[in-house]
PDB file of C-alpha atoms in Angstrom:
ATOM      1  CA  MET A  26     -45.370 -59.800 -27.024  1.00 49.00           C
ATOM      2  CA  ALA A  27     -45.547 -62.618 -29.566  1.00 48.00           C
ATOM      3  CA  ALA A  28     -47.556 -65.700 -28.751  1.00 49.00           C
ATOM      4  CA  GLU A  29     -44.692 -67.926 -29.771  1.00 51.00           C
ATOM      5  CA  SER A  30     -40.996 -67.269 -30.124  1.00 52.00           C
ATOM      6  CA  GLN A  31     -39.210 -67.776 -33.385  1.00 52.00           C
ATOM      7  CA  SER A  32     -35.655 -68.966 -33.702  1.00 52.00           C
ATOM      8  CA  PRO A  33     -33.547 -66.386 -35.560  1.00 55.00           C
ATOM      9  CA  SER A  34     -32.775 -68.742 -38.408  1.00 54.00           C
ATOM     10  CA  SER A  35     -36.395 -69.435 -39.221  1.00 65.00           C
ATOM     11  CA  VAL A  36     -38.067 -66.023 -39.239  1.00 75.00           C
ATOM     12  CA  LYS A  37     -40.536 -66.202 -42.045  1.00 87.00           C
ATOM     13  CA  LYS A  38     -40.460 -63.402 -44.575  1.00 94.00           C
ATOM     14  CA  VAL A  39     -43.630 -62.025 -46.031  1.00 96.00           C
ATOM     15  CA  VAL A  40     -44.021 -60.758 -49.573  1.00 96.00           C
ATOM     16  CA  VAL A  41     -45.657 -57.351 -49.551  1.00 97.00           C
ATOM     17  CA  HIS A  42     -47.048 -55.885 -52.730  1.00 96.00           C
ATOM     18  CA  LEU A  43     -47.437 -52.108 -52.587  1.00 96.00           C
ATOM     19  CA  ARG A  44     -50.208 -50.755 -54.784  1.00 94.00           C
ATOM     20  CA  ALA A  45     -50.774 -47.078 -55.506  1.00 93.00           C
ATOM     21  CA  THR A  46     -54.320 -45.784 -55.711  1.00 89.00           C
ATOM     22  CA  GLY A  47     -55.695 -42.479 -56.856  1.00 82.00           C
ATOM     23  CA  ASP A  48     -52.999 -39.947 -57.577  1.00 82.00           C
ATOM     24  CA  ALA A  49     -50.330 -41.624 -55.471  1.00 89.00           C
ATOM     25  CA  PRO A  50     -46.993 -42.142 -57.208  1.00 91.00           C
ATOM     26  CA  ILE A  51     -46.262 -45.663 -58.329  1.00 93.00           C
ATOM     27  CA  LEU A  52     -43.087 -47.167 -56.948  1.00 93.00           C
ATOM     28  CA  LYS A  53     -40.536 -48.566 -59.371  1.00 93.00           C
ATOM     29  CA  GLN A  54     -40.002 -51.437 -57.028  1.00 93.00           C
ATOM     30  CA  ALA A  55     -43.339 -52.427 -55.601  1.00 94.00           C
ATOM     31  CA  LYS A  56     -42.752 -55.899 -54.220  1.00 95.00           C
ATOM     32  CA  PHE A  57     -40.733 -56.537 -51.109  1.00 93.00           C
ATOM     33  CA  LYS A  58     -39.952 -59.244 -48.625  1.00 95.00           C
ATOM     34  CA  ILE A  59     -39.941 -58.232 -45.019  1.00 95.00           C
ATOM     35  CA  PRO A  60     -39.579 -60.273 -41.842  1.00 95.00           C
ATOM     36  CA  GLY A  61     -42.935 -61.417 -40.539  1.00 95.00           C
ATOM     37  CA  THR A  62     -41.986 -60.267 -37.077  1.00 95.00           C
ATOM     38  CA  ASP A  63     -41.774 -56.651 -38.225  1.00 95.00           C
ATOM     39  CA  LYS A  64     -44.657 -54.383 -37.406  1.00 95.00           C
ATOM     40  CA  PHE A  65     -46.879 -52.920 -40.065  1.00 95.00           C
ATOM     41  CA  ALA A  66     -45.478 -49.556 -39.003  1.00 92.00           C
ATOM     42  CA  LYS A  67     -42.315 -50.470 -40.906  1.00 94.00           C
ATOM     43  CA  VAL A  68     -44.261 -50.747 -44.144  1.00 95.00           C
ATOM     44  CA  ILE A  69     -45.893 -47.372 -43.479  1.00 91.00           C
ATOM     45  CA  ASP A  70     -42.562 -45.729 -42.656  1.00 91.00           C
ATOM     46  CA  PHE A  71     -40.981 -47.245 -45.747  1.00 92.00           C
ATOM     47  CA  LEU A  72     -43.714 -45.795 -47.910  1.00 92.00           C
ATOM     48  CA  ARG A  73     -43.379 -42.387 -46.281  1.00 88.00           C
ATOM     49  CA  ARG A  74     -39.652 -42.319 -46.962  1.00 90.00           C
ATOM     50  CA  GLN A  75     -39.943 -43.563 -50.530  1.00 91.00           C
ATOM     51  CA  LEU A  76     -42.668 -41.114 -51.417  1.00 90.00           C
ATOM     52  CA  HIS A  77     -41.353 -38.246 -49.298  1.00 86.00           C
ATOM     53  CA  ARG A  78     -44.784 -37.756 -47.827  1.00 76.00           C
ATOM     54  CA  GLU A  79     -45.816 -37.751 -44.244  1.00 68.00           C
ATOM     55  CA  THR A  80     -49.523 -37.960 -44.826  1.00 74.00           C
ATOM     56  CA  LEU A  81     -50.366 -41.257 -46.453  1.00 82.00           C
ATOM     57  CA  PHE A  82     -53.400 -43.420 -46.186  1.00 86.00           C
ATOM     58  CA  VAL A  83     -52.286 -47.045 -46.041  1.00 91.00           C
ATOM     59  CA  TYR A  84     -54.734 -49.906 -46.141  1.00 93.00           C
ATOM     60  CA  VAL A  85     -55.045 -53.592 -46.927  1.00 94.00           C
ATOM     61  CA  ASN A  86     -57.181 -55.425 -49.492  1.00 89.00           C
ATOM     62  CA  SER A  87     -59.037 -52.195 -50.214  1.00 84.00           C
ATOM     63  CA  ALA A  88     -60.954 -52.912 -47.043  1.00 88.00           C
ATOM     64  CA  PHE A  89     -59.433 -51.606 -43.828  1.00 92.00           C
ATOM     65  CA  SER A  90     -56.500 -49.841 -42.295  1.00 92.00           C
ATOM     66  CA  PRO A  91     -54.365 -52.045 -40.045  1.00 93.00           C
ATOM     67  CA  ASN A  92     -53.099 -50.848 -36.723  1.00 91.00           C
ATOM     68  CA  PRO A  93     -49.410 -49.957 -37.197  1.00 90.00           C
ATOM     69  CA  ASP A  94     -48.448 -52.242 -34.339  1.00 89.00           C
ATOM     70  CA  GLU A  95     -49.842 -55.351 -35.973  1.00 93.00           C
ATOM     71  CA  LEU A  96     -47.211 -57.869 -37.012  1.00 95.00           C
ATOM     72  CA  VAL A  97     -46.826 -58.337 -40.735  1.00 96.00           C
ATOM     73  CA  ILE A  98     -46.994 -62.109 -40.353  1.00 96.00           C
ATOM     74  CA  ASP A  99     -50.351 -61.863 -38.597  1.00 96.00           C
ATOM     75  CA  LEU A 100     -51.704 -59.644 -41.340  1.00 97.00           C
ATOM     76  CA  TYR A 101     -50.415 -62.006 -43.983  1.00 96.00           C
ATOM     77  CA  ASN A 102     -51.849 -65.087 -42.272  1.00 96.00           C
ATOM     78  CA  ASN A 103     -55.260 -63.487 -41.999  1.00 96.00           C
ATOM     79  CA  PHE A 104     -55.508 -61.281 -45.061  1.00 96.00           C
ATOM     80  CA  GLY A 105     -52.839 -62.399 -47.496  1.00 95.00           C
ATOM     81  CA  PHE A 106     -53.620 -64.260 -50.684  1.00 93.00           C
ATOM     82  CA  ASP A 107     -51.660 -65.678 -53.611  1.00 94.00           C
ATOM     83  CA  GLY A 108     -48.607 -65.739 -51.351  1.00 95.00           C
ATOM     84  CA  LYS A 109     -48.541 -62.009 -50.671  1.00 96.00           C
ATOM     85  CA  LEU A 110     -49.979 -59.213 -48.625  1.00 97.00           C
ATOM     86  CA  VAL A 111     -51.440 -56.455 -50.780  1.00 95.00           C
ATOM     87  CA  VAL A 112     -50.980 -53.028 -49.256  1.00 96.00           C
ATOM     88  CA  ASN A 113     -52.665 -50.062 -50.907  1.00 94.00           C
ATOM     89  CA  TYR A 114     -51.628 -46.477 -50.402  1.00 92.00           C
ATOM     90  CA  ALA A 115     -53.107 -43.133 -51.326  1.00 89.00           C
ATOM     91  CA  CYS A 116     -52.166 -39.504 -50.834  1.00 83.00           C
ATOM     92  CA  SER A 117     -54.148 -36.313 -50.411  1.00 64.00           C
ATOM     93  CA  MET A 118     -55.917 -37.434 -47.299  1.00 56.00           C
ATOM     94  CA  ALA A 119     -56.980 -34.892 -44.736  1.00 50.00           C
ATOM     95  CA  TRP A 120     -55.189 -36.983 -42.132  1.00 46.00           C
ATOM     96  CA  GLY A 121     -54.132 -40.531 -41.549  1.00 38.00           C
TER      97      GLY A 121
ATOM     98  CA  MET B  15     -77.897 -47.413 -49.887  1.00 53.00           C
ATOM     99  CA  GLY B  16     -77.451 -45.644 -53.176  1.00 61.00           C
ATOM    100  CA  ALA B  17     -74.409 -46.528 -55.200  1.00 64.00           C
ATOM    101  CA  LYS B  18     -73.769 -42.838 -55.612  1.00 68.00           C
ATOM    102  CA  GLU B  19     -73.546 -42.251 -51.882  1.00 75.00           C
ATOM    103  CA  GLU B  20     -71.302 -45.261 -51.487  1.00 70.00           C
ATOM    104  CA  ALA B  21     -69.014 -43.964 -54.203  1.00 74.00           C
ATOM    105  CA  GLN B  22     -68.643 -40.750 -52.216  1.00 83.00           C
ATOM    106  CA  GLY B  23     -67.731 -42.555 -49.013  1.00 88.00           C
ATOM    107  CA  THR B  24     -70.709 -41.093 -47.172  1.00 91.00           C
ATOM    108  CA  LEU B  25     -73.949 -42.584 -45.898  1.00 91.00           C
ATOM    109  CA  SER B  26     -77.416 -41.399 -44.980  1.00 92.00           C
ATOM    110  CA  SER B  27     -78.535 -41.189 -41.389  1.00 91.00           C
ATOM    111  CA  THR B  28     -80.893 -44.091 -41.992  1.00 91.00           C
ATOM    112  CA  ASP B  29     -78.040 -46.181 -43.291  1.00 91.00           C
ATOM    113  CA  PHE B  30     -75.986 -45.144 -40.290  1.00 94.00           C
ATOM    114  CA  GLY B  31     -78.678 -46.691 -38.119  1.00 93.00           C
ATOM    115  CA  VAL B  32     -78.585 -49.884 -40.165  1.00 92.00           C
ATOM    116  CA  ALA B  33     -74.800 -50.020 -40.059  1.00 93.00           C
ATOM    117  CA  ALA B  34     -74.833 -49.368 -36.310  1.00 95.00           C
ATOM    118  CA  SER B  35     -77.237 -52.230 -35.595  1.00 94.00           C
ATOM    119  CA  ALA B  36     -75.156 -54.615 -37.644  1.00 93.00           C
ATOM    120  CA  PHE B  37     -71.978 -53.380 -36.017  1.00 94.00           C
ATOM    121  CA  ILE B  38     -73.316 -53.935 -32.503  1.00 95.00           C
ATOM    122  CA  LEU B  39     -74.401 -57.448 -33.361  1.00 93.00           C
ATOM    123  CA  ASN B  40     -71.075 -58.224 -34.979  1.00 91.00           C
ATOM    124  CA  TRP B  41     -68.898 -56.749 -32.282  1.00 93.00           C
ATOM    125  CA  ASN B  42     -70.834 -58.235 -29.405  1.00 92.00           C
ATOM    126  CA  THR B  43     -70.682 -61.662 -31.029  1.00 92.00           C
ATOM    127  CA  ILE B  44     -67.131 -61.670 -32.323  1.00 92.00           C
ATOM    128  CA  CYS B  45     -65.545 -59.625 -29.567  1.00 89.00           C
ATOM    129  CA  SER B  46     -67.506 -61.144 -26.742  1.00 87.00           C
ATOM    130  CA  SER B  47     -64.626 -60.821 -24.311  1.00 85.00           C
ATOM    131  CA  PHE B  48     -64.643 -57.066 -24.795  1.00 86.00           C
ATOM    132  CA  PRO B  49     -67.200 -54.668 -23.388  1.00 89.00           C
ATOM    133  CA  PRO B  50     -70.169 -54.334 -25.746  1.00 93.00           C
ATOM    134  CA  TRP B  51     -71.101 -51.332 -27.842  1.00 95.00           C
ATOM    135  CA  THR B  52     -74.619 -50.103 -27.161  1.00 95.00           C
ATOM    136  CA  TRP B  53     -77.081 -47.890 -28.977  1.00 95.00           C
ATOM    137  CA  VAL B  54     -78.176 -44.841 -27.032  1.00 95.00           C
ATOM    138  CA  LEU B  55     -81.225 -42.813 -27.983  1.00 91.00           C
ATOM    139  CA  SER B  56     -81.020 -39.069 -27.790  1.00 84.00           C
ATOM    140  CA  ARG B  57     -83.254 -37.048 -25.515  1.00 74.00           C
ATOM    141  CA  HIS B  58     -85.887 -36.717 -28.162  1.00 75.00           C
ATOM    142  CA  GLN B  59     -85.793 -40.448 -28.893  1.00 73.00           C
ATOM    143  CA  VAL B  60     -85.375 -39.729 -32.562  1.00 76.00           C
ATOM    144  CA  GLU B  61     -81.675 -39.977 -33.123  1.00 86.00           C
ATOM    145  CA  GLY B  62     -79.198 -42.301 -31.562  1.00 93.00           C
ATOM    146  CA  TYR B  63     -75.546 -43.010 -31.350  1.00 95.00           C
ATOM    147  CA  LEU B  64     -73.141 -45.814 -30.537  1.00 96.00           C
ATOM    148  CA  SER B  65     -71.528 -45.877 -27.143  1.00 95.00           C
ATOM    149  CA  LEU B  66     -68.637 -47.743 -25.560  1.00 94.00           C
ATOM    150  CA  GLU B  67     -67.920 -46.437 -22.117  1.00 93.00           C
ATOM    151  CA  ASN B  68     -65.708 -46.816 -19.138  1.00 89.00           C
ATOM    152  CA  ILE B  69     -63.031 -48.709 -21.001  1.00 88.00           C
ATOM    153  CA  LEU B  70     -59.390 -48.937 -20.232  1.00 82.00           C
ATOM    154  CA  LEU B  71     -57.135 -48.073 -23.104  1.00 73.00           C
ATOM    155  CA  SER B  72     -53.741 -48.969 -21.787  1.00 55.00           C
ATOM    156  CA  SER B  73     -50.513 -48.181 -23.483  1.00 46.00           C
ATOM    157  CA  THR B  74     -46.872 -47.657 -22.861  1.00 37.00           C
ATOM    158  CA  GLN B  75     -44.661 -45.568 -25.011  1.00 32.00           C
ATOM    159  CA  GLU B  76     -43.757 -48.481 -27.237  1.00 32.00           C
ATOM    160  CA  GLU B  77     -46.870 -50.615 -27.344  1.00 36.00           C
ATOM    161  CA  TYR B  78     -50.213 -49.529 -28.717  1.00 37.00           C
ATOM    162  CA  GLY B  79     -53.289 -49.329 -26.582  1.00 41.00           C
ATOM    163  CA  GLU B  80     -55.356 -52.467 -26.217  1.00 45.00           C
ATOM    164  CA  LEU B  81     -58.967 -52.615 -25.278  1.00 46.00           C
ATOM    165  CA  SER B  82     -58.898 -54.021 -21.811  1.00 46.00           C
ATOM    166  CA  CYS B  83     -61.393 -54.851 -19.116  1.00 41.00           C
ATOM    167  CA  PRO B  84     -63.823 -52.174 -18.017  1.00 44.00           C
ATOM    168  CA  GLY B  85     -63.299 -49.812 -15.116  1.00 44.00           C
ATOM    169  CA  PRO B  86     -64.813 -50.455 -11.718  1.00 43.00           C
ATOM    170  CA  GLY B  87     -68.443 -49.933 -10.950  1.00 39.00           C
ATOM    171  CA  LYS B  88     -70.114 -50.400 -14.299  1.00 39.00           C
ATOM    172  CA  HIS B  89     -69.724 -54.026 -15.233  1.00 40.00           C
ATOM    173  CA  PRO B  90     -70.606 -56.952 -13.021  1.00 39.00           C
ATOM    174  CA  HIS B  91     -67.684 -59.147 -13.885  1.00 42.00           C
ATOM    175  CA  GLN B  92     -64.139 -58.130 -14.531  1.00 43.00           C
ATOM    176  CA  GLU B  93     -61.668 -60.282 -16.297  1.00 44.00           C
ATOM    177  CA  ASP B  94     -58.121 -60.360 -15.149  1.00 46.00           C
ATOM    178  CA  PRO B  95     -56.521 -57.987 -17.656  1.00 45.00           C
ATOM    179  CA  ILE B  96     -53.566 -60.313 -18.087  1.00 44.00           C
ATOM    180  CA  ASP B  97     -55.889 -63.022 -19.413  1.00 46.00           C
ATOM    181  CA  VAL B  98     -57.767 -60.874 -21.885  1.00 46.00           C
ATOM    182  CA  ASP B  99     -55.063 -60.838 -24.497  1.00 49.00           C
ATOM    183  CA  ASP B 100     -51.446 -61.719 -24.390  1.00 45.00           C
ATOM    184  CA  ALA B 101     -50.537 -58.387 -25.930  1.00 47.00           C
ATOM    185  CA  THR B 102     -52.356 -56.331 -23.318  1.00 48.00           C
ATOM    186  CA  LEU B 103     -50.233 -54.152 -21.130  1.00 49.00           C
ATOM    187  CA  VAL B 104     -51.995 -52.640 -18.178  1.00 48.00           C
ATOM    188  CA  ARG B 105     -50.748 -49.753 -16.132  1.00 46.00           C
ATOM    189  CA  THR B 106     -49.591 -51.071 -12.814  1.00 46.00           C
ATOM    190  CA  ASN B 107     -50.031 -47.786 -11.015  1.00 49.00           C
ATOM    191  CA  PRO B 108     -53.695 -47.775  -9.992  1.00 50.00           C
ATOM    192  CA  CYS B 109     -53.614 -44.063  -9.275  1.00 55.00           C
ATOM    193  CA  ASN B 110     -52.790 -43.290 -12.855  1.00 68.00           C
ATOM    194  CA  VAL B 111     -55.433 -45.271 -14.684  1.00 80.00           C
ATOM    195  CA  HIS B 112     -57.319 -43.514 -17.474  1.00 87.00           C
ATOM    196  CA  TYR B 113     -60.800 -44.511 -18.639  1.00 90.00           C
ATOM    197  CA  TYR B 114     -62.377 -43.625 -21.939  1.00 93.00           C
ATOM    198  CA  ASP B 115     -65.870 -43.125 -23.222  1.00 95.00           C
ATOM    199  CA  LEU B 116     -66.259 -43.467 -26.987  1.00 96.00           C
ATOM    200  CA  HIS B 117     -69.323 -42.312 -28.882  1.00 97.00           C
ATOM    201  CA  ILE B 118     -69.929 -42.705 -32.586  1.00 97.00           C
ATOM    202  CA  ILE B 119     -72.345 -40.031 -33.715  1.00 96.00           C
ATOM    203  CA  TYR B 120     -73.712 -39.347 -37.177  1.00 96.00           C
ATOM    204  CA  CYS B 121     -72.831 -35.963 -38.615  1.00 95.00           C
ATOM    205  CA  ASN B 122     -75.520 -34.553 -40.879  1.00 94.00           C
ATOM    206  CA  SER B 123     -73.390 -31.974 -42.598  1.00 94.00           C
ATOM    207  CA  TYR B 124     -70.583 -34.333 -43.607  1.00 94.00           C
ATOM    208  CA  ARG B 125     -72.851 -37.389 -43.859  1.00 95.00           C
ATOM    209  CA  VAL B 126     -70.362 -39.597 -42.065  1.00 94.00           C
ATOM    210  CA  PRO B 127     -69.914 -40.961 -38.534  1.00 96.00           C
ATOM    211  CA  VAL B 128     -67.767 -38.983 -36.136  1.00 96.00           C
ATOM    212  CA  LEU B 129     -65.837 -40.265 -33.119  1.00 95.00           C
ATOM    213  CA  TYR B 130     -66.337 -38.323 -29.917  1.00 96.00           C
ATOM    214  CA  PHE B 131     -64.356 -39.292 -26.863  1.00 95.00           C
ATOM    215  CA  ARG B 132     -63.538 -38.257 -23.372  1.00 94.00           C
ATOM    216  CA  ALA B 133     -61.127 -39.560 -20.782  1.00 93.00           C
ATOM    217  CA  TYR B 134     -61.165 -39.460 -17.024  1.00 92.00           C
ATOM    218  CA  ASP B 135     -59.210 -40.803 -14.102  1.00 89.00           C
ATOM    219  CA  SER B 136     -60.356 -43.203 -11.397  1.00 86.00           C
ATOM    220  CA  ASP B 137     -61.981 -40.343  -9.505  1.00 89.00           C
ATOM    221  CA  GLY B 138     -64.071 -39.457 -12.507  1.00 89.00           C
ATOM    222  CA  GLU B 139     -62.158 -36.236 -13.150  1.00 91.00           C
ATOM    223  CA  SER B 140     -62.030 -35.341 -16.831  1.00 92.00           C
ATOM    224  CA  LEU B 141     -58.600 -35.347 -18.376  1.00 92.00           C
ATOM    225  CA  GLU B 142     -57.186 -32.495 -20.382  1.00 90.00           C
ATOM    226  CA  PHE B 143     -55.906 -33.183 -23.838  1.00 87.00           C
ATOM    227  CA  ASP B 144     -52.234 -33.086 -22.887  1.00 87.00           C
ATOM    228  CA  GLU B 145     -52.867 -35.928 -20.464  1.00 87.00           C
ATOM    229  CA  ILE B 146     -54.818 -37.869 -23.085  1.00 87.00           C
ATOM    230  CA  GLU B 147     -52.003 -37.342 -25.527  1.00 84.00           C
ATOM    231  CA  LYS B 148     -49.684 -39.267 -23.241  1.00 84.00           C
ATOM    232  CA  ASP B 149     -51.993 -42.261 -23.574  1.00 83.00           C
ATOM    233  CA  LEU B 150     -52.010 -42.143 -27.331  1.00 82.00           C
ATOM    234  CA  PRO B 151     -49.933 -44.603 -29.269  1.00 80.00           C
ATOM    235  CA  ALA B 152     -46.723 -43.212 -30.728  1.00 79.00           C
ATOM    236  CA  TYR B 153     -47.980 -43.258 -34.303  1.00 77.00           C
ATOM    237  CA  SER B 154     -51.052 -41.262 -33.340  1.00 78.00           C
ATOM    238  CA  LYS B 155     -48.961 -38.651 -31.533  1.00 76.00           C
ATOM    239  CA  LYS B 156     -46.793 -38.404 -34.607  1.00 72.00           C
ATOM    240  CA  ALA B 157     -49.771 -37.886 -36.881  1.00 69.00           C
ATOM    241  CA  LEU B 158     -51.055 -35.169 -34.560  1.00 67.00           C
ATOM    242  CA  SER B 159     -47.775 -33.307 -34.565  1.00 66.00           C
ATOM    243  CA  ASP B 160     -47.092 -33.782 -38.293  1.00 63.00           C
ATOM    244  CA  SER B 161     -50.516 -32.915 -39.589  1.00 57.00           C
ATOM    245  CA  LYS B 162     -51.142 -29.489 -41.034  1.00 45.00           C
ATOM    246  CA  TRP B 163     -54.621 -29.719 -39.681  1.00 42.00           C
ATOM    247  CA  THR B 164     -55.545 -30.005 -36.035  1.00 44.00           C
ATOM    248  CA  PHE B 165     -57.768 -32.926 -36.455  1.00 79.00           C
ATOM    249  CA  ILE B 166     -58.819 -33.385 -32.873  1.00 86.00           C
ATOM    250  CA  THR B 167     -61.002 -30.577 -31.594  1.00 87.00           C
ATOM    251  CA  GLN B 168     -62.975 -30.068 -28.448  1.00 91.00           C
ATOM    252  CA  GLU B 169     -66.577 -29.099 -28.721  1.00 92.00           C
ATOM    253  CA  GLU B 170     -69.902 -29.629 -27.098  1.00 95.00           C
ATOM    254  CA  HIS B 171     -71.268 -33.134 -27.428  1.00 95.00           C
ATOM    255  CA  PRO B 172     -74.339 -32.981 -29.709  1.00 92.00           C
ATOM    256  CA  TYR B 173     -76.589 -34.483 -27.044  1.00 92.00           C
ATOM    257  CA  LEU B 174     -74.870 -34.280 -23.698  1.00 92.00           C
ATOM    258  CA  ASN B 175     -74.174 -30.584 -23.158  1.00 89.00           C
ATOM    259  CA  ARG B 176     -70.606 -30.976 -22.106  1.00 92.00           C
ATOM    260  CA  PRO B 177     -67.313 -30.690 -23.924  1.00 94.00           C
ATOM    261  CA  TRP B 178     -65.964 -33.822 -25.572  1.00 95.00           C
ATOM    262  CA  TYR B 179     -63.053 -34.370 -27.892  1.00 94.00           C
ATOM    263  CA  LYS B 180     -63.886 -35.105 -31.456  1.00 92.00           C
ATOM    264  CA  LEU B 181     -62.013 -36.426 -34.434  1.00 90.00           C
ATOM    265  CA  HIS B 182     -62.847 -33.986 -37.183  1.00 87.00           C
ATOM    266  CA  PRO B 183     -64.764 -35.605 -40.035  1.00 89.00           C
ATOM    267  CA  CYS B 184     -63.442 -33.491 -42.894  1.00 83.00           C
ATOM    268  CA  GLY B 185     -61.320 -36.263 -44.418  1.00 82.00           C
ATOM    269  CA  THR B 186     -63.582 -39.200 -43.655  1.00 88.00           C
ATOM    270  CA  SER B 187     -65.436 -39.506 -46.939  1.00 88.00           C
ATOM    271  CA  GLU B 188     -62.142 -39.346 -48.834  1.00 85.00           C
ATOM    272  CA  TRP B 189     -60.676 -42.396 -47.235  1.00 85.00           C
ATOM    273  CA  MET B 190     -63.975 -44.236 -46.842  1.00 89.00           C
ATOM    274  CA  LYS B 191     -64.254 -43.977 -50.620  1.00 86.00           C
ATOM    275  CA  LEU B 192     -61.088 -46.053 -50.852  1.00 86.00           C
ATOM    276  CA  LEU B 193     -62.200 -48.639 -48.335  1.00 86.00           C
ATOM    277  CA  PHE B 194     -65.659 -48.922 -49.759  1.00 76.00           C
ATOM    278  CA  HIS B 195     -65.104 -48.139 -53.362  1.00 64.00           C
ATOM    279  CA  ALA B 196     -67.412 -49.423 -55.978  1.00 46.00           C
ATOM    280  CA  ASP B 197     -65.387 -51.402 -58.506  1.00 47.00           C
ATOM    281  CA  ASP B 198     -63.817 -54.087 -56.329  1.00 48.00           C
ATOM    282  CA  ALA B 199     -66.740 -54.335 -53.971  1.00 44.00           C
ATOM    283  CA  LEU B 200     -69.398 -54.699 -56.616  1.00 43.00           C
ATOM    284  CA  ALA B 201     -67.330 -57.154 -58.571  1.00 38.00           C
ATOM    285  CA  LYS B 202     -66.844 -59.469 -55.619  1.00 42.00           C
ATOM    286  CA  THR B 203     -69.213 -59.476 -52.746  1.00 44.00           C
ATOM    287  CA  GLY B 204     -70.863 -56.104 -52.962  1.00 41.00           C
ATOM    288  CA  VAL B 205     -69.748 -55.028 -49.521  1.00 53.00           C
ATOM    289  CA  ALA B 206     -72.877 -54.045 -47.745  1.00 75.00           C
ATOM    290  CA  ILE B 207     -73.628 -50.958 -45.723  1.00 83.00           C
ATOM    291  CA  GLU B 208     -73.627 -53.198 -42.667  1.00 83.00           C
ATOM    292  CA  LEU B 209     -69.850 -53.245 -42.766  1.00 88.00           C
ATOM    293  CA  TYR B 210     -69.320 -49.500 -43.186  1.00 91.00           C
ATOM    294  CA  LEU B 211     -68.579 -48.999 -39.510  1.00 94.00           C
ATOM    295  CA  VAL B 212     -66.070 -51.842 -39.309  1.00 93.00           C
ATOM    296  CA  ALA B 213     -64.020 -50.301 -42.082  1.00 92.00           C
ATOM    297  CA  TRP B 214     -64.477 -46.835 -40.613  1.00 93.00           C
ATOM    298  CA  LEU B 215     -63.464 -47.851 -37.106  1.00 93.00           C
ATOM    299  CA  SER B 216     -60.359 -49.638 -38.372  1.00 92.00           C
ATOM    300  CA  VAL B 217     -59.055 -46.194 -39.298  1.00 89.00           C
ATOM    301  CA  VAL B 218     -60.529 -44.015 -36.594  1.00 89.00           C
ATOM    302  CA  GLY B 219     -59.598 -46.474 -33.881  1.00 87.00           C
ATOM    303  CA  HIS B 220     -55.917 -45.693 -34.540  1.00 80.00           C
ATOM    304  CA  VAL B 221     -56.323 -42.308 -32.942  1.00 77.00           C
ATOM    305  CA  VAL B 222     -57.101 -43.683 -29.518  1.00 80.00           C
ATOM    306  CA  GLY B 223     -55.249 -46.944 -29.966  1.00 81.00           C
ATOM    307  CA  LEU B 224     -58.347 -49.078 -30.289  1.00 85.00           C
ATOM    308  CA  ARG B 225     -57.407 -52.270 -32.050  1.00 84.00           C
ATOM    309  CA  ILE B 226     -60.103 -54.005 -34.034  1.00 88.00           C
ATOM    310  CA  PRO B 227     -59.796 -57.812 -33.865  1.00 89.00           C
ATOM    311  CA  PHE B 228     -59.032 -59.496 -37.178  1.00 92.00           C
ATOM    312  CA  GLU B 229     -62.217 -61.519 -37.048  1.00 91.00           C
ATOM    313  CA  MET B 230     -64.213 -58.340 -37.544  1.00 91.00           C
ATOM    314  CA  MET B 231     -62.192 -57.329 -40.552  1.00 90.00           C
ATOM    315  CA  LYS B 232     -62.318 -60.674 -42.226  1.00 89.00           C
ATOM    316  CA  GLN B 233     -65.881 -59.935 -43.173  1.00 85.00           C
ATOM    317  CA  LEU B 234     -64.807 -57.014 -45.323  1.00 83.00           C
TER     318      LEU B 234
END
């Protein structure tokens, strides 16, 4: 449930920059715009599909792992910088 | 804390104590509308662990669980769950309410914290895992079914002599290395051991649908 409603014509898009760490494959296209009202789960699912891996560790600003149900716009407003949200991903995790 | 240990994503038991104290202070200040974490000493008064008990982790099939007001009997004041957070969804069927106890206990062999948890209904009856699984957020259920490893196991609580569920620590140091890794951290703020548990819980909390408020993570 969002705190405020957004009119369809003014949904803000967020620039997400996907950064590989460790031995994770680097995406050809690493920058995307996604609607702010999308959940972070969409970013995770996108990564899983692109990399054909189910087990990925996805985190933000090299600091923490967001709850998949967080809205991208909330993450951007709180943790974005230079006009984008930096999302790191790594493989070979035991779970996550 | 040695840079070497930090680079491995692990921490000593002394540092766990330091991180736990800082975490309690942080959480109880920043998340003052939530129930507080407390430090519990073991029988022998030598070791301790973090405890958050009698909490309601409510979820539907679509929404993730949200830390809500505590169950009856343990806390003197109860907030109306609807006022706690506008994203909170509380089960309306009082007969079907599930409470959780969460303990964060240091594991000597892996040198990382481990989450132990148990769930029970309003009569205090322990819940079996298949009932707990229904409470879990969808992404957690998916991870459980997709994973090659069974990462939740049931074993005897290190101090309490009864079976609890535990999130296996085998992968913890791997991902803590990424969240706490040396190059960025040292270059900028030198993220201190005090914040180890915030980073750790941001990941582990996913399993039971515990959402960490942004204010906590902004310190990282």
